[in-house]
Short mmCIF file of C-alpha atoms and ligand atoms in Angstrom, two decimals:
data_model
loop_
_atom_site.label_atom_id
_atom_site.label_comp_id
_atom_site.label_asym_id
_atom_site.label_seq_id
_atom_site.Cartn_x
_atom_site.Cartn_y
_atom_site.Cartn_z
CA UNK B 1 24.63 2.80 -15.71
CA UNK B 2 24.39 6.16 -17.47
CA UNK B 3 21.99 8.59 -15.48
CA UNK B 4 18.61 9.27 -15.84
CA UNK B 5 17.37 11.68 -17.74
CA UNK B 6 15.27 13.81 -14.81
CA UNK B 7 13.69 16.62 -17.05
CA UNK B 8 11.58 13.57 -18.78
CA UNK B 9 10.08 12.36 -14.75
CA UNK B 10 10.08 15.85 -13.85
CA UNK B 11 7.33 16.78 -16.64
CA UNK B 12 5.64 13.07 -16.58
CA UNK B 13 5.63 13.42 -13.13
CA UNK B 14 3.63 17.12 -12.99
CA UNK B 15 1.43 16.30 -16.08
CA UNK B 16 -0.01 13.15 -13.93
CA UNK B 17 -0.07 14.72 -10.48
CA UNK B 18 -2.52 17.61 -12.36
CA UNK B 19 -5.32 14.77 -13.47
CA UNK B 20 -7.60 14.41 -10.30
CA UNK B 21 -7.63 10.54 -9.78
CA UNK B 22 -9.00 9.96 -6.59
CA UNK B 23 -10.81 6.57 -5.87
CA UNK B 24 -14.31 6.25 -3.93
CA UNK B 25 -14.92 3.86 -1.44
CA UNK B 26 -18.79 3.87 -1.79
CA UNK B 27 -18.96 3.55 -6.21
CA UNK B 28 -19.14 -0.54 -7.12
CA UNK B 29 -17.65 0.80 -10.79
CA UNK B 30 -14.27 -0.43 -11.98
CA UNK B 31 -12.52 1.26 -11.18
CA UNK B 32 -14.33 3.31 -8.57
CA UNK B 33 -13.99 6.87 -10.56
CA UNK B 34 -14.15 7.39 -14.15
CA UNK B 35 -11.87 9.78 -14.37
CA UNK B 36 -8.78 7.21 -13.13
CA UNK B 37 -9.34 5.95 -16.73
CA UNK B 38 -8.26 9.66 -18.05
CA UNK B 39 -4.56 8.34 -16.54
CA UNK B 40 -4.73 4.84 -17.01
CA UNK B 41 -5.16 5.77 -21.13
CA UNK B 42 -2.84 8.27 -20.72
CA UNK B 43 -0.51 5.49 -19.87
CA UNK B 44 -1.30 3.06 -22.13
CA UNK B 45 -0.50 5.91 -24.67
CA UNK B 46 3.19 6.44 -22.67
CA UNK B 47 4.15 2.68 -22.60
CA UNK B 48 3.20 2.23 -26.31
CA UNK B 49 5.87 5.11 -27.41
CA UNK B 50 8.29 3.95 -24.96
CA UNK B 51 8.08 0.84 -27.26
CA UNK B 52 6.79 -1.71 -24.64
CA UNK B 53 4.92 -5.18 -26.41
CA UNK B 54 1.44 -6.11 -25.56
CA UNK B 55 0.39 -3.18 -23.79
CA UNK B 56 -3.83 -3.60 -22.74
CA UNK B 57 -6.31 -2.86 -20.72
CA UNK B 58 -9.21 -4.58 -19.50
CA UNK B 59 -12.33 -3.38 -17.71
CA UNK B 60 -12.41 -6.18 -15.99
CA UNK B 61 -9.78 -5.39 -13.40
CA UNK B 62 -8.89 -1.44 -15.13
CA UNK B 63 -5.18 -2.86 -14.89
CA UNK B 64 -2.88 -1.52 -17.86
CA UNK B 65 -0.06 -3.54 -18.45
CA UNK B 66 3.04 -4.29 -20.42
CA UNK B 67 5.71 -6.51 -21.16
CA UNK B 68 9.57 -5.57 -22.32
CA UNK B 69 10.90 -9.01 -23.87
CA UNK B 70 14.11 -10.01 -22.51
CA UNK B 71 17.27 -8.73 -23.86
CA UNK B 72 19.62 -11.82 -22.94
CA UNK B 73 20.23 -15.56 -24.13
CA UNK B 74 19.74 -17.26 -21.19
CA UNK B 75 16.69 -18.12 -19.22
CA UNK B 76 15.50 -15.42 -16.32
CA UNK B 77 12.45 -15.55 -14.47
CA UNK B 78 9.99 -12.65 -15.69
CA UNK B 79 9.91 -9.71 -13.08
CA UNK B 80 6.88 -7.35 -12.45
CA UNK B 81 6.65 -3.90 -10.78
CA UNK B 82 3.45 -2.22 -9.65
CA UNK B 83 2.09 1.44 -9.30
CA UNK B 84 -1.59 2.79 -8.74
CA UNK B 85 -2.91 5.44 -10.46
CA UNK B 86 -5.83 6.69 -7.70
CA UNK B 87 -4.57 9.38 -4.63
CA UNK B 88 -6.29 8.85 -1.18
CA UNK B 89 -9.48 10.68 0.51
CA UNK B 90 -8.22 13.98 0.38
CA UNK B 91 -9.20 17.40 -1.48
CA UNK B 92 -7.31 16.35 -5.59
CA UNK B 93 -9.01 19.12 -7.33
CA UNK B 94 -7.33 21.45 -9.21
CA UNK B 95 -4.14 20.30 -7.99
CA UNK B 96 -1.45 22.82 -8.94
CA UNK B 97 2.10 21.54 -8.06
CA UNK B 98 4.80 24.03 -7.34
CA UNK B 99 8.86 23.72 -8.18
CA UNK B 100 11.24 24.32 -5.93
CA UNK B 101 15.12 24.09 -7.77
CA UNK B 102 17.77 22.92 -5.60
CA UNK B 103 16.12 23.55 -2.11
CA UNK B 104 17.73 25.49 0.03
CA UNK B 105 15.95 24.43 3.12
CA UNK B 106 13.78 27.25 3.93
CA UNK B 107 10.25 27.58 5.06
CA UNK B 108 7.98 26.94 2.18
CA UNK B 109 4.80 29.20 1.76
CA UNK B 110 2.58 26.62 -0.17
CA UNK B 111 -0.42 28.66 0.28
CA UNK B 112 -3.57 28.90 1.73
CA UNK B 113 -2.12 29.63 4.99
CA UNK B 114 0.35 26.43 5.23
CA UNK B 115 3.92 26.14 5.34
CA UNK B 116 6.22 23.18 5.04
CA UNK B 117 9.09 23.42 7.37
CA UNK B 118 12.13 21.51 8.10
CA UNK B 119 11.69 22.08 11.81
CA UNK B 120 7.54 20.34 11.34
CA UNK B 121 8.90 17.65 8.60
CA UNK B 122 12.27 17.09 9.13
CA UNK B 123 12.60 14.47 6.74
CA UNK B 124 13.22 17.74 4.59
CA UNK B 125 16.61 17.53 5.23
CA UNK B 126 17.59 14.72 3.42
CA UNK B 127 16.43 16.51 -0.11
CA UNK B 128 18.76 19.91 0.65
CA UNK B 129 20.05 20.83 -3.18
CA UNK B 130 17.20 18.35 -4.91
CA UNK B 131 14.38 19.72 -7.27
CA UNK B 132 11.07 19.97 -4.72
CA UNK B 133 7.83 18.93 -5.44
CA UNK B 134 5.11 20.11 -3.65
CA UNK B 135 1.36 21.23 -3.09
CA UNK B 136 -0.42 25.16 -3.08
CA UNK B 137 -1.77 24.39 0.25
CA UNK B 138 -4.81 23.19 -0.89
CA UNK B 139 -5.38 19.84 -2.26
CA UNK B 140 -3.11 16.58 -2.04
CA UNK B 141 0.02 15.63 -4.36
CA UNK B 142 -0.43 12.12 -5.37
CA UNK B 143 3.19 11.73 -5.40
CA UNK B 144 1.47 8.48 -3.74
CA UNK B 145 1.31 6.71 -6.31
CA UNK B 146 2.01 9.11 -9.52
CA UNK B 147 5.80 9.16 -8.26
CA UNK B 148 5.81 5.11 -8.22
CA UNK B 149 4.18 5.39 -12.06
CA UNK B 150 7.25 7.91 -13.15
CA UNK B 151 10.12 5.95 -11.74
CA UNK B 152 8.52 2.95 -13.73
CA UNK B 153 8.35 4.91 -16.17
CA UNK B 154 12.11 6.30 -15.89
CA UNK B 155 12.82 2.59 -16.13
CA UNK B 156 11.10 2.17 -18.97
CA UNK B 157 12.18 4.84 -21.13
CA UNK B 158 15.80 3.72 -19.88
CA UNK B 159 15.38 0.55 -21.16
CA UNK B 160 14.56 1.66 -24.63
CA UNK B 161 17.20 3.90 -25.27
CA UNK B 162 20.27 1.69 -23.44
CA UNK B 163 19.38 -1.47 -25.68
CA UNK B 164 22.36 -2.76 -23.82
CA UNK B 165 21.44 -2.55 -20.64
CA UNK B 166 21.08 -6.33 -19.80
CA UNK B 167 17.97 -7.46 -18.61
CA UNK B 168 15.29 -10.33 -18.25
CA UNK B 169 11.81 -9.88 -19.15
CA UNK B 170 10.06 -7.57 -16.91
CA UNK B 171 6.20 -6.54 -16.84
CA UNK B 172 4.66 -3.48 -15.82
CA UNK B 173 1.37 -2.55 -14.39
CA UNK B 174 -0.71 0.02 -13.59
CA UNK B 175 -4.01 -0.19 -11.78
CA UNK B 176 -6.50 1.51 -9.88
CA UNK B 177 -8.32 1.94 -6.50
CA UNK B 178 -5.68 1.16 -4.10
CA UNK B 179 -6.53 3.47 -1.64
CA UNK B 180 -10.27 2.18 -1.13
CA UNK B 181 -8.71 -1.79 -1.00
CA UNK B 182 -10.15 -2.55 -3.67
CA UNK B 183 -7.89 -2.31 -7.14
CA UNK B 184 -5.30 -5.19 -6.54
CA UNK B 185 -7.92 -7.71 -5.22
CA UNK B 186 -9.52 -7.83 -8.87
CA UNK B 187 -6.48 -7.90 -10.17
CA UNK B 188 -6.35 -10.94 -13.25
CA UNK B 189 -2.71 -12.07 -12.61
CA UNK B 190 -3.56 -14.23 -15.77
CA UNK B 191 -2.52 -10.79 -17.14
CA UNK B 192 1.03 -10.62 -15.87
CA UNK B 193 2.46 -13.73 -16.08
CA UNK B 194 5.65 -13.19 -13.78
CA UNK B 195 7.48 -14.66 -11.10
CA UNK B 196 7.38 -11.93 -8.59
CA UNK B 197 6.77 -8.40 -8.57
CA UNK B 198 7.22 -5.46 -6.38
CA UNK B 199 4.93 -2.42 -5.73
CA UNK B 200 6.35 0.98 -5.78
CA UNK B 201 3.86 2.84 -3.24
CA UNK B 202 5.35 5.26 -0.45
CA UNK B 203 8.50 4.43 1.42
CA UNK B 204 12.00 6.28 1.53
CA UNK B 205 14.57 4.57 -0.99
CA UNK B 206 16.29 2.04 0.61
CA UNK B 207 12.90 0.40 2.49
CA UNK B 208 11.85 -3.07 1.65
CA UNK B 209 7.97 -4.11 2.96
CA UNK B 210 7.03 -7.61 2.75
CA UNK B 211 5.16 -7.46 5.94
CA UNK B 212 1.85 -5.97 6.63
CA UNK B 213 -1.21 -6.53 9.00
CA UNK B 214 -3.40 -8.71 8.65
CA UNK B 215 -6.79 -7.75 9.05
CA UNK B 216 -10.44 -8.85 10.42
CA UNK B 217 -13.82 -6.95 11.05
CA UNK B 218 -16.46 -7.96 13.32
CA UNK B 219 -19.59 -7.10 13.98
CA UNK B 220 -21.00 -8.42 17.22
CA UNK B 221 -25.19 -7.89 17.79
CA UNK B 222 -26.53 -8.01 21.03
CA UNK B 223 -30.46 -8.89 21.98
CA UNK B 224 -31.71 -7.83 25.74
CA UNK B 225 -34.63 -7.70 27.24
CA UNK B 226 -36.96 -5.22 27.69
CA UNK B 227 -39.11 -5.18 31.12
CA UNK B 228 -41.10 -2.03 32.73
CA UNK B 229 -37.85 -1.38 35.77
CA UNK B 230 -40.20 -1.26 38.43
CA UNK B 231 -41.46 -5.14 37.00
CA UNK B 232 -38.11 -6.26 35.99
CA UNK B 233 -36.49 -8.49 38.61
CA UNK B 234 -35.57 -11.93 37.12
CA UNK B 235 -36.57 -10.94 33.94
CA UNK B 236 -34.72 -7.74 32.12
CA UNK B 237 -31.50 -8.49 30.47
CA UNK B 238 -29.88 -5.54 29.10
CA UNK B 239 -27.85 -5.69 26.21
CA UNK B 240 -26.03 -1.91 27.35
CA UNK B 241 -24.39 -4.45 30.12
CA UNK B 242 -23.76 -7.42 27.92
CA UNK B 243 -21.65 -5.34 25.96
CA UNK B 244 -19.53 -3.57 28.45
CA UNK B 245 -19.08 -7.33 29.70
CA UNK B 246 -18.04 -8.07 26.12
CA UNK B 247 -15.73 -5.12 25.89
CA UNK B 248 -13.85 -5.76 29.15
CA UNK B 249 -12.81 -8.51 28.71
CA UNK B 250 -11.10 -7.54 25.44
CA UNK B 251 -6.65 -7.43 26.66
CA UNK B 252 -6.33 -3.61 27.42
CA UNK B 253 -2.77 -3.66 26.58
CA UNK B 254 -3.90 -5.03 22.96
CA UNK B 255 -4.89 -1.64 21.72
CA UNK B 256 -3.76 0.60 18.75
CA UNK B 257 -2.60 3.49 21.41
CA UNK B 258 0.17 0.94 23.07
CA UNK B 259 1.16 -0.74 19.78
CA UNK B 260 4.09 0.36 17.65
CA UNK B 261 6.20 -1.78 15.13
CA UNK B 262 5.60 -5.16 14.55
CA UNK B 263 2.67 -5.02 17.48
CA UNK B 264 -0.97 -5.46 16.34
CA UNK B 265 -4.28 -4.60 18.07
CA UNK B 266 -7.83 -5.06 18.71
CA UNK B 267 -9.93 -1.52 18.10
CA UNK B 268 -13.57 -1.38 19.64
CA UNK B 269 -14.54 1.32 16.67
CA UNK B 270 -18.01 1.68 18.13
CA UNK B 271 -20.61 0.33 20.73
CA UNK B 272 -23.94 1.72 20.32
CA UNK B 273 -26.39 0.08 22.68
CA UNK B 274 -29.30 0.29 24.60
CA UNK B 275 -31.33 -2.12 26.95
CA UNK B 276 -33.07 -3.50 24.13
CA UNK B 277 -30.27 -3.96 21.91
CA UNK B 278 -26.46 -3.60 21.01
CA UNK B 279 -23.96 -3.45 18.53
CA UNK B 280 -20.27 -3.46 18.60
CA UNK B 281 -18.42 -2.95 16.12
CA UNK B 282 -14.16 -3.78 16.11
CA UNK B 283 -11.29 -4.49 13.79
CA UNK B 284 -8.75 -6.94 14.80
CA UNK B 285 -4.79 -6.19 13.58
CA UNK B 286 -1.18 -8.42 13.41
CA UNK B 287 1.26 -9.07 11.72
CA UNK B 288 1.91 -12.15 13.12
CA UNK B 289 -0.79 -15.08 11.60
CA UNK B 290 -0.51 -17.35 14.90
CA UNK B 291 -1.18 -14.42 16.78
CA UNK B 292 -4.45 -13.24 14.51
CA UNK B 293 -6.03 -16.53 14.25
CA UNK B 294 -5.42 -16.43 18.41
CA UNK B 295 -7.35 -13.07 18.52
CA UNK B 296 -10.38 -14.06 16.40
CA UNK B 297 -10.69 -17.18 18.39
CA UNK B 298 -10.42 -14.75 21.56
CA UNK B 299 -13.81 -12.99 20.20
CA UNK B 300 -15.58 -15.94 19.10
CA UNK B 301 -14.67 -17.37 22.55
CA UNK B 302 -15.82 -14.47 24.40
CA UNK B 303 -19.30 -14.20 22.38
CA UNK B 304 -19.51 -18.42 23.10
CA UNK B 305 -19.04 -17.57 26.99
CA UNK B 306 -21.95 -15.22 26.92
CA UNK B 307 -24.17 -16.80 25.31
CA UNK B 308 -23.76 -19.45 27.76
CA UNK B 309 -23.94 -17.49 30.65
CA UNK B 310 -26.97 -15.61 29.28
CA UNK B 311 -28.75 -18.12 26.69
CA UNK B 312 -28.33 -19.09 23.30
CA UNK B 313 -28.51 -17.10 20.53
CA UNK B 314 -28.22 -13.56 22.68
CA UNK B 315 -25.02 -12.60 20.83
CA UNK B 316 -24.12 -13.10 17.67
CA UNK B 317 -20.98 -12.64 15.67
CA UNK B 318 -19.91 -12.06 12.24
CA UNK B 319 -16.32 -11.94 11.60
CA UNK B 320 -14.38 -11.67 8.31
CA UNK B 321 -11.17 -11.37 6.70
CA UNK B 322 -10.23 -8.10 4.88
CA UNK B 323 -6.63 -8.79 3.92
CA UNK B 324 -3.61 -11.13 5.36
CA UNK B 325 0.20 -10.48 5.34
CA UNK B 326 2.42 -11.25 2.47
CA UNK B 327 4.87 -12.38 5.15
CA UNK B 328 4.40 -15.80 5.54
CA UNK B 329 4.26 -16.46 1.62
CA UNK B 330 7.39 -14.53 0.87
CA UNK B 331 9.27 -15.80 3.79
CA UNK B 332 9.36 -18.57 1.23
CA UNK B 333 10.90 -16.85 -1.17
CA UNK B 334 13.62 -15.40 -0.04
CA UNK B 335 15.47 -14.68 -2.93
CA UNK B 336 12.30 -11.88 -3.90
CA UNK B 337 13.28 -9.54 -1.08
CA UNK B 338 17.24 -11.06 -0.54
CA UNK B 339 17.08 -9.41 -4.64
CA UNK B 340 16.05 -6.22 -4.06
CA UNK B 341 18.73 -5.82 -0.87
CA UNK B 342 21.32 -6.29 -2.85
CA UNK B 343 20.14 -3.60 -5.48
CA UNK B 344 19.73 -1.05 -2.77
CA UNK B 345 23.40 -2.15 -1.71
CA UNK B 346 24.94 -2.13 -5.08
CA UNK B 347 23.58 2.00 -5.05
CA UNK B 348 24.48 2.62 -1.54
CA UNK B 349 21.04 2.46 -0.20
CA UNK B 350 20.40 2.08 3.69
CA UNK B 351 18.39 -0.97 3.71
CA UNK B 352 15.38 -0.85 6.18
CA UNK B 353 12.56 -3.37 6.44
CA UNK B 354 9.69 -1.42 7.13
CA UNK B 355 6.76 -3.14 8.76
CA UNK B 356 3.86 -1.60 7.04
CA UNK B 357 0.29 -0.81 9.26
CA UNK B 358 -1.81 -1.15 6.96
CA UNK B 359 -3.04 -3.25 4.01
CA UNK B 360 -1.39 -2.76 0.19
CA UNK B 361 -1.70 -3.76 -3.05
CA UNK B 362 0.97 -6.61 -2.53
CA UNK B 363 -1.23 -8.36 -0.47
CA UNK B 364 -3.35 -8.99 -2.70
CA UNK B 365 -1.39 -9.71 -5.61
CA UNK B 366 1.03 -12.28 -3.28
CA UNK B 367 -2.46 -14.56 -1.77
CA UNK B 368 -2.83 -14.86 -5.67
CA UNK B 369 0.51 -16.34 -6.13
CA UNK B 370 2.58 -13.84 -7.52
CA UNK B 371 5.43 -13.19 -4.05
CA UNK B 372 4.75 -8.93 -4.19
CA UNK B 373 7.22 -6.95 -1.93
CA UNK B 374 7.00 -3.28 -1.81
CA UNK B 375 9.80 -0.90 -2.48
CA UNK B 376 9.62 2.76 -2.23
CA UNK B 377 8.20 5.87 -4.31
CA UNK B 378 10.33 8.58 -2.89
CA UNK B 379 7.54 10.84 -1.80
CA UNK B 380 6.68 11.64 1.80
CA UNK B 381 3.68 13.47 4.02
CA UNK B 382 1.33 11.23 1.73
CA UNK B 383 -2.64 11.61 1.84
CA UNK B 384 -2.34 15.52 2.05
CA UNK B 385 -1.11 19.20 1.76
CA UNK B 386 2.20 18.66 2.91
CA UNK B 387 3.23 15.82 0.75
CA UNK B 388 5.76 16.68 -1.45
CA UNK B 389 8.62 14.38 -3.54
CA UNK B 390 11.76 15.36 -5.48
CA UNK B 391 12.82 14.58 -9.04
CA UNK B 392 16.17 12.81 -7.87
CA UNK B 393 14.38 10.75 -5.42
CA UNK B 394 11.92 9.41 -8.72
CA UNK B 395 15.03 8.59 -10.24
CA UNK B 396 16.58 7.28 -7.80
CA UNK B 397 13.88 4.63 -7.60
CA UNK B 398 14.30 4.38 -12.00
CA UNK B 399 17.77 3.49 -10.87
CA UNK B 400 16.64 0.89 -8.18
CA UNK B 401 14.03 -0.77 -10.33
CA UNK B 402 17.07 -0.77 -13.81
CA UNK B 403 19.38 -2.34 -11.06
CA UNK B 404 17.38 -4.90 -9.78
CA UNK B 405 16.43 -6.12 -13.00
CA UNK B 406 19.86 -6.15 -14.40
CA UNK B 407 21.38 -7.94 -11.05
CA UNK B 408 18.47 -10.20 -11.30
CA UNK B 409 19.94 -11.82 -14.50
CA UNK B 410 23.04 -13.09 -12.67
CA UNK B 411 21.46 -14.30 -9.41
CA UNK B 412 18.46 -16.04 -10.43
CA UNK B 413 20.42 -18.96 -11.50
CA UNK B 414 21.59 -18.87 -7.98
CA UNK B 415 19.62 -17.27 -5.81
CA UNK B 416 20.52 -16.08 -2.72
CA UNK B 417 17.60 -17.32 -0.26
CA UNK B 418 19.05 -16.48 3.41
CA UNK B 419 15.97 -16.46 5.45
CA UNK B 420 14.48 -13.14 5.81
CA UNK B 421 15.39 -11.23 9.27
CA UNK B 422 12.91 -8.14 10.60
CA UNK B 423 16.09 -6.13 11.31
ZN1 ZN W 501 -0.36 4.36 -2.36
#
């Protein structure tokens, strides 16, 4: 593979990060902001002069995407990779990046009064000598995801001028709203007709995600009664106590402060109650799908036990979903994660499966069918000032994403599908 040509991410990479793009929890637009459209045209502009076929977008889902037709005689299953264009709840106005040419390791002065030190972040060290990205001090990077959309890019620009380069067909897309939950779940994968597909959001290069939480809300009301105290024996129930009986007999080891790794949780997020009445309000997290199903029937046990012990119809509970794993579904697949392992080996990568606490696009994308790993963007310190991201890690991941597809031509005839291992 010849190298990749980093002035060309470098500038992509600086004229995206610039465009303010962050999504909005509370708008019912799609996407949330308007002004994620500014990018998502801006790309459909960029993946038309990189030469890519049946580039669209549809305001349906505000997903761009692409296809590059397959360069090879045989028969490969089409690939897909994923970036978002929206940063996360943080200041993205007049974002000004700054250039740092082959780092030298010192304390930066980004400005504003904050510095970005080796000794703070020391994953610093591993981009000594590399071309630094960062933030004045001020706003957010949105190297998460803008550094996901220039490696794709890298790849794509790649592609067109190494005609060579063998390869099946591949889609791209880009969508928005990740960071409220929101973007991947409207997703029409009628509109990217592949096999499977990775996401390229956050991560170092060489981690592989295809686990996440999954995730459940629940809401659970309380009604008391309320008697004058001096009138109230045999009669007051108070909801304040119903719910402290509630909450107590929640596991106390199950709880985000003593859970790390692959361990999930239950989080009381609030209890506001008074004789009268009380609500409580708690999220339920693991990775493991025996284990959530276990800890939702926990709560709706818990609310059935005191409504017997206090009379029907004193607590109620609604409970729902928000997102579930990808494990499960790519743990049948093999092959989807097995693929991108031996990319990172074929370039020297240290693999790491990275357990991911939280929810992503892929999880959405795989409970449609589509198997959706995630990869890495090369950025770090995401969702504020101190993020930052180098050129060579962007194409670094152009590299990863040109290797994969190229190995995948080989191996999908025969596919290696050793079962998937957390470590
Ligand atoms: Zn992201």
């Amino acid at each position: 593979m010849k190298a990749i040509e980093q002035d060309y991410l470098e500038k992509k990479f600086i004229e995206y990060a610039k465009l303010n793009t962050r999504s909005e929890m509370e708008s019912t637009n799609v996407p949330s902001t308007s002004r994620q459209i500014v990018l998502l045209k801006k790309l459909i502009q960029e993946l038309k002069s990189l030469s890519v076929k049946e580039v669209s977008y549809s305001e349906e889902d505000a997903y761009v995407v692409g296809r590059i037709p397959s360069n090879v005689a045989q028969e490969v299953a089409p690939i897909g990779f994923v970036a978002h264009v929206d940063t996360a709840d943080f200041n993205a106005e007049k974002i000004k990046p700054q250039v740092y040419r082959n780092y030298n390791g010192e304390d930066i002065n980004l400005g504003h009064g904050y510095t970005l030190s080796r000794k703070e972040f020391p994953s610093l060290n591993k981009v000594l000598g590399q071309t630094l990205i960062t933030t004045s001090g001020d706003t957010l990077l949105g190297a998460d995801d803008k550094a996901g959309i220039t490696g794709l890019l890298g790849m794509v620009k790649y592609l067109k001028e190494n005609p060579d380069f063998k390869h099946g067909e591949i889609w791209v897309a880009f969508g928005p709203d990740e960071e409220i939950g929101k973007g991947a779940a409207r997703f029409n994968i009628e509109r990217f007709p592949v096999e499977f597909a990775y996401t390229l959001d956050n991560g170092n290069p060489g981690d592989i995600t295809y686990e996440t939480f999954n995730a459940a809300s629940a809401r659970i009301k309380i009604k008391g009664t309320v008697v004058h105290p001096g009138e109230a024996y045999g009669l007051m129930v108070n909801a304040t106590l119903i719910a402290n009986e509630f909450i107590n007999q929640l596991p106390s080891d199950f709880v985000p402060e003593k859970s790390k790794d692959y361990q999930g949780f239950i989080l009381v997020l609030s209890n506001e109650s008074n004789v009268d009445h009380a609500q409580i309000d708690l999220i339920i997290r693991s990775f493991d799908t025996e284990e959530f199903k276990a800890k939702k029937q926990l709560v709706k046990n818990l609310v059935n036990t005191l409504n017997n012990k206090y009379g029907e119809d004193r607590v109620s509970l609604e409970m729902h979903d928000q997102y579930h794993s990808p494990g499960d579904e790519i743990k049948k697949h093999p092959y989807v994660v097995n693929l991108a392992k031996h990319a990172y080996e074929k370039l020297g990568l240290p693999i790491n499966y990275v357990p991911f606490r939280g929810g992503t696009d892929g999880d959405f994308i795989t409970e449609k069918g589509i198997p959706t790993p995630n990869l890495f963007n090369g950025g770090a310190n995401f969702h504020g000032r101190y993020e930052y991201v180098t050129v060579e890690n962007m194409a670094l991941l152009a590299k990863t994403l040109l290797t994969i597809a190229n190995l995948h031509v080989d191996l999908d005839k025969k596919r290696d599908n050793t079962p998937l291992r957390r470590k």
